Structures are given as C-alpha cells and as structure tokens.
PDB file of C-alpha atoms in Angstrom:
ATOM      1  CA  UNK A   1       9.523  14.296   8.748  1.00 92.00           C
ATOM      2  CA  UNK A   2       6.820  13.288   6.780  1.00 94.00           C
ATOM      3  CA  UNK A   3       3.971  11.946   8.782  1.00 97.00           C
ATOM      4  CA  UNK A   4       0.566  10.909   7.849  1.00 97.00           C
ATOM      5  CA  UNK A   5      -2.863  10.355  10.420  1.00 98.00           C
ATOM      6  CA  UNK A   6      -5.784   8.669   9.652  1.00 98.00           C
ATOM      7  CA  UNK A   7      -9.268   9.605  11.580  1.00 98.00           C
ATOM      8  CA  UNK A   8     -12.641   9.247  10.916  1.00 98.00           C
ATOM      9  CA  UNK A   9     -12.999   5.064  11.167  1.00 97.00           C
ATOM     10  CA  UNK A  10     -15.680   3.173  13.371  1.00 98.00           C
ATOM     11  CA  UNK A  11     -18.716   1.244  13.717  1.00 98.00           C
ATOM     12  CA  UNK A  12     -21.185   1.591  10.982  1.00 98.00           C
ATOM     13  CA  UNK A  13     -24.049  -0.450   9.580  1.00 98.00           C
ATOM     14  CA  UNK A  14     -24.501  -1.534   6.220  1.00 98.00           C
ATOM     15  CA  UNK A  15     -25.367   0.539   3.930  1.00 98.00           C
ATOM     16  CA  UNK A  16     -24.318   3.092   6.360  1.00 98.00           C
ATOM     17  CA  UNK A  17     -21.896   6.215   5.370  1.00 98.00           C
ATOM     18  CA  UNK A  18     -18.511   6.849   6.796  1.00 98.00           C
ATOM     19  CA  UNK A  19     -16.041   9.440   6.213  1.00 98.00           C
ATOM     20  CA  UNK A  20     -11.907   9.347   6.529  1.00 98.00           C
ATOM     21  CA  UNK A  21      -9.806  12.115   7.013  1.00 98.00           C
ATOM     22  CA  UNK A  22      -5.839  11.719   6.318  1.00 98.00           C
ATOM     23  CA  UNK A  23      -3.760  15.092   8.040  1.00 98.00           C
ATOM     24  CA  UNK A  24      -0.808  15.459   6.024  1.00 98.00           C
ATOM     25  CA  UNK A  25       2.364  17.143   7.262  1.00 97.00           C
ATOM     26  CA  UNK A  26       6.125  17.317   6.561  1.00 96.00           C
ATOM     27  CA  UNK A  27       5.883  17.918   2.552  1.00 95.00           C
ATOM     28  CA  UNK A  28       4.427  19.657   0.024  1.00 96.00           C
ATOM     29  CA  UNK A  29       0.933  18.070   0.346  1.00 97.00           C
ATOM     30  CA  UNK A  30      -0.836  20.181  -3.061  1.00 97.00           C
ATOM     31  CA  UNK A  31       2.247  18.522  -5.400  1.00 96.00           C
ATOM     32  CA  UNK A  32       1.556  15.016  -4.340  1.00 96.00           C
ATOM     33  CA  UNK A  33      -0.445  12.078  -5.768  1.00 96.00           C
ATOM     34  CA  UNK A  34      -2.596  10.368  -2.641  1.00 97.00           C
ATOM     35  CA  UNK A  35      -3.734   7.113  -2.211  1.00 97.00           C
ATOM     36  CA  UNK A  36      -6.165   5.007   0.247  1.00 98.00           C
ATOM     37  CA  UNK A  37      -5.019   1.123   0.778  1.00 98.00           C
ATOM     38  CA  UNK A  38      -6.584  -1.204   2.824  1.00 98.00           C
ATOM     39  CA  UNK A  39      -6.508  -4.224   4.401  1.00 98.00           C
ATOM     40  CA  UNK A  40      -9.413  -6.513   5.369  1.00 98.00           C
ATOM     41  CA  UNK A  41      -9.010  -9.123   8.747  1.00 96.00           C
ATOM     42  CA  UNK A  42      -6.801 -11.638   7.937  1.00 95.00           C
ATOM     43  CA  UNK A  43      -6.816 -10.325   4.091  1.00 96.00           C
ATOM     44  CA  UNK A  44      -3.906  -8.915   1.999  1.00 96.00           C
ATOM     45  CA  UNK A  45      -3.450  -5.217   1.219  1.00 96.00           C
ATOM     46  CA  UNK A  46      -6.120  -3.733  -1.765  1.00 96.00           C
ATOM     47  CA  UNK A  47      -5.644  -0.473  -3.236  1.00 95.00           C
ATOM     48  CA  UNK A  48      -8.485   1.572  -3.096  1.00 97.00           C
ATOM     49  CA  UNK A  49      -7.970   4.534  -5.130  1.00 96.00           C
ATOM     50  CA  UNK A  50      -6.179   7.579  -5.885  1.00 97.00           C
ATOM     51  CA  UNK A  51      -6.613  11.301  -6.559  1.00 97.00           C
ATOM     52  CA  UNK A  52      -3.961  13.562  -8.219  1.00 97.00           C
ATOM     53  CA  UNK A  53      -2.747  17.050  -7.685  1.00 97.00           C
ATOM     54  CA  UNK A  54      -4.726  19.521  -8.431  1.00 97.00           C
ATOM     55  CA  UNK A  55      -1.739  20.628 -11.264  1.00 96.00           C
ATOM     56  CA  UNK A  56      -1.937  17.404 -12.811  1.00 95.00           C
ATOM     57  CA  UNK A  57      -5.816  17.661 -12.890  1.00 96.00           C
ATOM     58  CA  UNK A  58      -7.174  16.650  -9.743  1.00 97.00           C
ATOM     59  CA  UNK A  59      -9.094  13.666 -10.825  1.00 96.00           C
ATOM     60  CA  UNK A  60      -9.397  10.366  -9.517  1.00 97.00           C
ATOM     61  CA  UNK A  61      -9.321   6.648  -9.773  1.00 95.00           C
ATOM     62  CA  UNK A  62     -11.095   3.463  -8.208  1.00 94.00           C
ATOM     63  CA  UNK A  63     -10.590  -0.182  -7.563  1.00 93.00           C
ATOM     64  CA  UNK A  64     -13.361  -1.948  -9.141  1.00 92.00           C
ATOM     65  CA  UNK A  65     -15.676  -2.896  -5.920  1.00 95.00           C
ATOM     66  CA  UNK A  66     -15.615   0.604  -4.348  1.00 97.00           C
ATOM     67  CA  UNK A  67     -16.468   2.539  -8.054  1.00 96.00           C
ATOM     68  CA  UNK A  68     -19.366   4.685  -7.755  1.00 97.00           C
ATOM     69  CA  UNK A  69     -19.817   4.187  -3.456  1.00 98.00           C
ATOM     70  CA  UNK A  70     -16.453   5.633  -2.336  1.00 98.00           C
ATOM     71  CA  UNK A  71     -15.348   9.359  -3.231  1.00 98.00           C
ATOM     72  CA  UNK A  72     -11.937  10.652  -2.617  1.00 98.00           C
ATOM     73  CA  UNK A  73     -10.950  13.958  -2.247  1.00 98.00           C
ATOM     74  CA  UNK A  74      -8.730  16.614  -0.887  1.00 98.00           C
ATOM     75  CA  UNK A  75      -8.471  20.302   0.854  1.00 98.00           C
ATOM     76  CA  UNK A  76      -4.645  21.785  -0.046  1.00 98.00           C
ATOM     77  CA  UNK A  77      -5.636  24.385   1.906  1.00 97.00           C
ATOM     78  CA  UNK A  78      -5.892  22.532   5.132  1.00 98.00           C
ATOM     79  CA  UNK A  79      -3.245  19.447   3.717  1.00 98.00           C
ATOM     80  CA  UNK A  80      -5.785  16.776   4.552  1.00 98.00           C
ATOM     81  CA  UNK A  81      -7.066  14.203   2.082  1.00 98.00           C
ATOM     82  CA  UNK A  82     -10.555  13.237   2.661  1.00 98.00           C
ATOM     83  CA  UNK A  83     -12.176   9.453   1.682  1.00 98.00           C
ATOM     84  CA  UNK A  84     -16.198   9.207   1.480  1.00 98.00           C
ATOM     85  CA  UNK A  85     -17.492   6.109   2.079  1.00 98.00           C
ATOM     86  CA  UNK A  86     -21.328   5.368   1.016  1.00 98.00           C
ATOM     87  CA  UNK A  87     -23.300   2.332   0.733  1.00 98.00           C
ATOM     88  CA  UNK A  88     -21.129   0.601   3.555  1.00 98.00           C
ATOM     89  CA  UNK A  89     -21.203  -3.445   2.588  1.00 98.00           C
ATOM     90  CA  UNK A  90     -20.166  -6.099   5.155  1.00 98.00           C
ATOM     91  CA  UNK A  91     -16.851  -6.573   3.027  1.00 97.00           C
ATOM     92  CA  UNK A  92     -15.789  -3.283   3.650  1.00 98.00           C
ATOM     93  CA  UNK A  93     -14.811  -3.904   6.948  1.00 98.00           C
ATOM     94  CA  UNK A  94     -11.089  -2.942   7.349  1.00 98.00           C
ATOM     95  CA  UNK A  95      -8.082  -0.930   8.178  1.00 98.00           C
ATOM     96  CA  UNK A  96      -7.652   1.922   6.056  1.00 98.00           C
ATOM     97  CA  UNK A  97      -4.124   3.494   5.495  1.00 98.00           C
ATOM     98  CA  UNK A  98      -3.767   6.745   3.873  1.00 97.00           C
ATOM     99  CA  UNK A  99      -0.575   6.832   1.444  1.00 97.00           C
ATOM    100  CA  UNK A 100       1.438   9.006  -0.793  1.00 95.00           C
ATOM    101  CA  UNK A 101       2.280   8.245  -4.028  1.00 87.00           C
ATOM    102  CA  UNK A 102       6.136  10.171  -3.816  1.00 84.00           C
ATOM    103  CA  UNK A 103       8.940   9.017  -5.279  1.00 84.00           C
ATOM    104  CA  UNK A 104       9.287   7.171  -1.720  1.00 91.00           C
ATOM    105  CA  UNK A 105       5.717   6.220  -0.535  1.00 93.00           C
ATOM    106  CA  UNK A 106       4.581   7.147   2.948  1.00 95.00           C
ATOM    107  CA  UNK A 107       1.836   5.233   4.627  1.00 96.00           C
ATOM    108  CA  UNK A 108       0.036   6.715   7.913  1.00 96.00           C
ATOM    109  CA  UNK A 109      -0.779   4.127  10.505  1.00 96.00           C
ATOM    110  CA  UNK A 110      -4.443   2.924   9.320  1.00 97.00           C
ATOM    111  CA  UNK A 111      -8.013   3.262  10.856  1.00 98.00           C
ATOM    112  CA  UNK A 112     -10.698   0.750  11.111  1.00 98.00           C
ATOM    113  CA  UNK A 113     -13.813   0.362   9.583  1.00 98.00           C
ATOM    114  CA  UNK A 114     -16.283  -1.958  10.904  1.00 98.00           C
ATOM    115  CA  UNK A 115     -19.509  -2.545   9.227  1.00 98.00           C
ATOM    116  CA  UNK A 116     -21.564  -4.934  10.793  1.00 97.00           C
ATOM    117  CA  UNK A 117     -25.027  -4.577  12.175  1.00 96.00           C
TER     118      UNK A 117
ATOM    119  CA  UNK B   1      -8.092  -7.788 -13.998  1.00 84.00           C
ATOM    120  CA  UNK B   2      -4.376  -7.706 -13.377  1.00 89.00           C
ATOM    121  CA  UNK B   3      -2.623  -9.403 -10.847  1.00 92.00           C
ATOM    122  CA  UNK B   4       0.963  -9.901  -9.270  1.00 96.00           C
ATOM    123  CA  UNK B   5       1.553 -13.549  -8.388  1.00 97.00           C
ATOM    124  CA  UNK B   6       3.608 -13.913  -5.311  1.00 98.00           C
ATOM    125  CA  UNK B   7       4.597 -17.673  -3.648  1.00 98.00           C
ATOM    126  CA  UNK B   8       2.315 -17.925  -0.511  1.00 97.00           C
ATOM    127  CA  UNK B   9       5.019 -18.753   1.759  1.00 97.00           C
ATOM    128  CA  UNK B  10       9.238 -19.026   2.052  1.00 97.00           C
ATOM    129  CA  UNK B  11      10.717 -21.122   5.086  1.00 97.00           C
ATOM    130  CA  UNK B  12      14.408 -20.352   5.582  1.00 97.00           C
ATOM    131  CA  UNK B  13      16.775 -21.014   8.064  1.00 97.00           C
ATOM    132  CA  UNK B  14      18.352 -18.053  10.300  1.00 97.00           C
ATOM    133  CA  UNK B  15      21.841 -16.504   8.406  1.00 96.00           C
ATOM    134  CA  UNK B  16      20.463 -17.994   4.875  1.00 97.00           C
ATOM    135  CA  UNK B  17      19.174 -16.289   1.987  1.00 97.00           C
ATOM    136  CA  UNK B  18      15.298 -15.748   0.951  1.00 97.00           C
ATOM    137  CA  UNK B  19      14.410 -14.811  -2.333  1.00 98.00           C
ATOM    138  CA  UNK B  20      10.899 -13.472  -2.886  1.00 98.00           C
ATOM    139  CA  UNK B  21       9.500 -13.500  -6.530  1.00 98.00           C
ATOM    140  CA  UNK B  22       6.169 -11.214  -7.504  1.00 98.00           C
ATOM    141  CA  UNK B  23       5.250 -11.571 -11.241  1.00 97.00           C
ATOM    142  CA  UNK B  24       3.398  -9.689 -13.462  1.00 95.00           C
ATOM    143  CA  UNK B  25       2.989  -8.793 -17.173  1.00 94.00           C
ATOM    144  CA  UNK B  26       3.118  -4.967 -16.496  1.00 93.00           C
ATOM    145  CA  UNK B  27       6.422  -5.107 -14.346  1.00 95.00           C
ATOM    146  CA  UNK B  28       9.391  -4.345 -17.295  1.00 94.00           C
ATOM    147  CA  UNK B  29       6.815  -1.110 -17.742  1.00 93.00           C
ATOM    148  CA  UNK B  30       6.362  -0.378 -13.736  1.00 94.00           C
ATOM    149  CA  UNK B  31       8.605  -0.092 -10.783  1.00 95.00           C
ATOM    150  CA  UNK B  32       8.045  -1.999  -7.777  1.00 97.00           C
ATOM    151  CA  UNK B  33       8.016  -1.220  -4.185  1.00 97.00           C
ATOM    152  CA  UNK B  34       7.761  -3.843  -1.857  1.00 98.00           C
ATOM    153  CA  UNK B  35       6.674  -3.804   1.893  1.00 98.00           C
ATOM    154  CA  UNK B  36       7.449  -6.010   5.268  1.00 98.00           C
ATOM    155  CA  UNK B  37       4.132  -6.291   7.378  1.00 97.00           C
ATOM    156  CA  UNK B  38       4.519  -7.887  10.990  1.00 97.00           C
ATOM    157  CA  UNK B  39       1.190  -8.796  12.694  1.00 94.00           C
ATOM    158  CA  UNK B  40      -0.726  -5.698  13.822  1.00 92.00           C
ATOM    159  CA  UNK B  41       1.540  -3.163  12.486  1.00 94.00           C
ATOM    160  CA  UNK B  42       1.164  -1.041   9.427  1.00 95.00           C
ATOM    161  CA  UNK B  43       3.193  -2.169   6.446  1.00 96.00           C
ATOM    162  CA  UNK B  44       6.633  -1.028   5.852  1.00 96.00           C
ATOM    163  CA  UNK B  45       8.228   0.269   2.721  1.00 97.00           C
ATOM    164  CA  UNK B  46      12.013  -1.700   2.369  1.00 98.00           C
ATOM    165  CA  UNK B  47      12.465  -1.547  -1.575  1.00 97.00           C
ATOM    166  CA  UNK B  48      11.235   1.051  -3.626  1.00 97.00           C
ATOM    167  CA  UNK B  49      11.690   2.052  -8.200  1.00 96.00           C
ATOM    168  CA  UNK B  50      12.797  -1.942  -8.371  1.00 96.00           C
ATOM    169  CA  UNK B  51      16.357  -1.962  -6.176  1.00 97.00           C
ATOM    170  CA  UNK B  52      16.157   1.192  -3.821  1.00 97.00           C
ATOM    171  CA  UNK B  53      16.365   1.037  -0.616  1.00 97.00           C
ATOM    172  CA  UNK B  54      15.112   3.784   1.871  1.00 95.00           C
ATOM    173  CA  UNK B  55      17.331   4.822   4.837  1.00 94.00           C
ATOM    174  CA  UNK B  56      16.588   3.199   7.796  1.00 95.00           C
ATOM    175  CA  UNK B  57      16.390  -0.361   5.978  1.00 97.00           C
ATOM    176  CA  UNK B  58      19.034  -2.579   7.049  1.00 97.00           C
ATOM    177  CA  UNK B  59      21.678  -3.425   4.061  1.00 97.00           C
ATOM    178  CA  UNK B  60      20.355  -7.503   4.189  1.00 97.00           C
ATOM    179  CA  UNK B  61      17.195  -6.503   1.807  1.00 98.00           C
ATOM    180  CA  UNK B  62      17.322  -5.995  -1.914  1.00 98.00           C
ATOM    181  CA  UNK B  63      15.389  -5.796  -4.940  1.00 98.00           C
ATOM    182  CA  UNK B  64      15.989  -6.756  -8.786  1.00 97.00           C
ATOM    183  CA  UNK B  65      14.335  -7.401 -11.627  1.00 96.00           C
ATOM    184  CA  UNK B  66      14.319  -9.259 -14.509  1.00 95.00           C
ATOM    185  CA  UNK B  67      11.467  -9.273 -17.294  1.00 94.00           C
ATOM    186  CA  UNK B  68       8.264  -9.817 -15.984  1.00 96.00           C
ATOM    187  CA  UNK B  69       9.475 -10.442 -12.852  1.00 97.00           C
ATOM    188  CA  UNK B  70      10.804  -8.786  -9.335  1.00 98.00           C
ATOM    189  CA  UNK B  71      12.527 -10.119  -6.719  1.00 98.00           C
ATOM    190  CA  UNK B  72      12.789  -9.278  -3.234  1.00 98.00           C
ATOM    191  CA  UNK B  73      16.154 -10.868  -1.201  1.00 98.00           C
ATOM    192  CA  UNK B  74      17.052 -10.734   2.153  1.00 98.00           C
ATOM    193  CA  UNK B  75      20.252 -12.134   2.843  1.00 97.00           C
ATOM    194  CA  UNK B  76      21.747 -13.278   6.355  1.00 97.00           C
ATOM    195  CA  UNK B  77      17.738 -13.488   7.218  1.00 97.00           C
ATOM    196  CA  UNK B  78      17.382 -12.600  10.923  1.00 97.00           C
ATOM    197  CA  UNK B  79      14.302 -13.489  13.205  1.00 97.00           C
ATOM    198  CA  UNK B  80      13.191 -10.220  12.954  1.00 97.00           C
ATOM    199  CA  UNK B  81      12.154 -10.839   9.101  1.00 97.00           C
ATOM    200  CA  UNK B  82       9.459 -13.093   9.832  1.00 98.00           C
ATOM    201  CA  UNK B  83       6.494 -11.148   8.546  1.00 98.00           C
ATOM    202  CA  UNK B  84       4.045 -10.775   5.302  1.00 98.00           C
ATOM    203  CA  UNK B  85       5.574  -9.575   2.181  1.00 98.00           C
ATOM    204  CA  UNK B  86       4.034  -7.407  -0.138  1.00 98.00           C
ATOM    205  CA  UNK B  87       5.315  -6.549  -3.720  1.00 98.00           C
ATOM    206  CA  UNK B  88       3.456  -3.624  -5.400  1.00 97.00           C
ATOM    207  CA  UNK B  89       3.283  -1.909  -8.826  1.00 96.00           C
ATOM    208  CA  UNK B  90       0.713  -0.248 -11.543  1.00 94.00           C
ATOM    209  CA  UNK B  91      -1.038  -1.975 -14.573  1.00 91.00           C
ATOM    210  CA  UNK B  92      -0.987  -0.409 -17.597  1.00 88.00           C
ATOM    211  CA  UNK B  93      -3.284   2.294 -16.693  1.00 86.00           C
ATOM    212  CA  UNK B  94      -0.891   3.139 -14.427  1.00 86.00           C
ATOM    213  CA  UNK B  95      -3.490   1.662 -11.446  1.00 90.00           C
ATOM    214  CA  UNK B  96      -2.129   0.550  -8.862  1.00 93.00           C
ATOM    215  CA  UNK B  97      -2.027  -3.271  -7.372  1.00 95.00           C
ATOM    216  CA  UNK B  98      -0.470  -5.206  -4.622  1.00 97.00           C
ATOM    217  CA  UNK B  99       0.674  -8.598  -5.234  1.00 97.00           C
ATOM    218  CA  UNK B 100      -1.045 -12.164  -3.160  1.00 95.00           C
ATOM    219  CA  UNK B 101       1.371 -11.298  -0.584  1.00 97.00           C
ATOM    220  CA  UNK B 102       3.906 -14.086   0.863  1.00 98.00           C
ATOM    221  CA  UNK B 103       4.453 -14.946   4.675  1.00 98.00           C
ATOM    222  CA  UNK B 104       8.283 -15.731   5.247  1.00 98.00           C
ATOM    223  CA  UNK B 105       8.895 -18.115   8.581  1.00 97.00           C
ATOM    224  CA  UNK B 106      12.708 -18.293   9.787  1.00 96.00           C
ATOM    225  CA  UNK B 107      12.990 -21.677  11.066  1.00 94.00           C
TER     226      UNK B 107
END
C-alpha cells in the first residue's frame, strides 16, 4: 500500500524558513517523479513543483511565485522527499500535500503552514 | 500562464447526471486526472490518463475527452458527491496545473 506522510509544517514568521519532509513507503520511491501541491484557506489546489528521479536527471521545476525561495529535494536512501521553504511570505500560508507523479498519483494527507507574525 | 477553465459551480438533483467540463489548450497533448475534495479532507484521485478509473471509485464517475476539452460525469449523483472538483493536467512544458476548481451541490 502506497502511503505518503507529510511533517515538518507550523507557525513561522515572514520571511521566516520552514522545512517539509514527505516519508515515502509502499513503492519504489528512487523511480518516481515527486511533487508538492498546495492549497491556501478557502483557495483552490496550486502546484508547487516537482523533482525527478535521479535516472531521469534529478532536476527540478517551480511554479512561478515560489522560484528561487522554495527548494525541493530528495534522499532515496532514506525514501523521503524533502521541500525547503525560505523567505516565508504571508501568502504562503497553507496545506501542503506531498504527491507522486505515478501512472496513478498518490497524495499524502497535507501539513500546514502558517506564516503570520 | 496557462490555465484550465472549469464552471464554478453544478447544481443537480439526487439520481441525475452532472457533467463537469475543464478546458485547456494543452489537453489533446496531456492526460487529465481529476480529484473530489470534501471540506477538510485531502483531495481524492477518481479519474486518472483522461477515462481511468482507480479501484475503489464507485462505477457512477467517468471521464472523456474531446479536443481541448475533458469532462468529468457522475451519473445517478448521490449526496455523497457534493464536494470541490478538481481537473488537472501539464502545459506544454509538461508543468503541471490544476484547473479553477468547481463545487457540485446535490439539491
């Protein structure tokens, strides 16, 4: 069963850094593509970004208002995908869902981030 | 930037037939997956590459397409389908996107 779990969301101030963790389990986590989505209050979902496998060349993509503030990246080795958050803005406030990007997508339940001071 | 362009919102009436529409340029290129959200829950995959549907997902929901645009039906619409409809797919950088998202009320 694949099943997906989010950590690492709380309180933090803006401009503030925050980082997610995503612990993978129930497929082959190195082969897969992995996403983060979120979802402000209220808001529909945004996808944040991506980051391939390692054998398709590891590198990553960005929505436009995270580019250059937000860093995603992964450990095979422990199956966990990681997201870095810097320069925290008020609008990032949300629930963060780690997801897979498998022939059938998985999503884990989500994490919130508050930023607020 | 690109978008998918969903109707806001869908009234239909219990055992009747709702048909969801999510358009985009990209879409003949792209599948599409679409997802069920119910307040405070994390969304749900129920169509998947344009007209799958995973196990699990009752027979009532299914997905086609047609040019530049998808379409999500659920037919013999239950209470239990009230919720926030997403449709999703990649431009043509292969980035993905999630459609405006439309709330379906059973009346």
């Amino acid at each position: 069963e694949v099943q997906l779990v989010e950590s690492g969301g709380g309180l933090v101030k803006p401009g503030g850094s925050l980082r997610l963790s995503c612990a993978a389990s129930g497929f082959t986590f190195s082969n897969a593509w992995m996403s983060w989505v979120r979802q402000a209050p209220g808001k529909g979902l945004e996808w944040v970004g991506r980051i391939k496998s390692k054998t398709d060349g590891g590198t990553t993509d960005y929505t436009a208002p995270v580019k250059g503030r937000f860093t995603i990246s992964r450990d095979d080795s422990k199956d966990t995908l990681y997201l870095q958050m810097n320069s925290l803005k008020i609008e990032d406030t949300a629930v963060y869902y780690c997801t897979t990007e498998l022939s059938i997508p998985y999503w884990g339940q989500g994490t919130l981030v508050t930023v607020s001071s | 930037s690109y978008e998918l362009t969903q109707p806001p919102s869908v009234s239909v009436s219990p055992g009747q037939t709702a048909r969801i529409t999510c358009s985009g340029d990209a879409l003949p290129q792209h599948y599409a997956y679409w997802y069920q959200q119910k307040p405070g829950q994390a969304p749900v995959l129920v169509i998947y590459k344009d007209s799958e549907r995973p196990s699990g997902i009752p027979e009532r929901f299914s997905g086609s397409s047609s040019g530049t645009t998808v379409t999500l039906s659920i037919s013999g619409v239950q209470a239990e389908d009230e919720a926030d409809y997403y449709c999703q797919s990649a431009d043509s950088s292969g980035i993905y996107v999630f459609g405006t998202g439309t709330k379906v009320t059973v009346l």
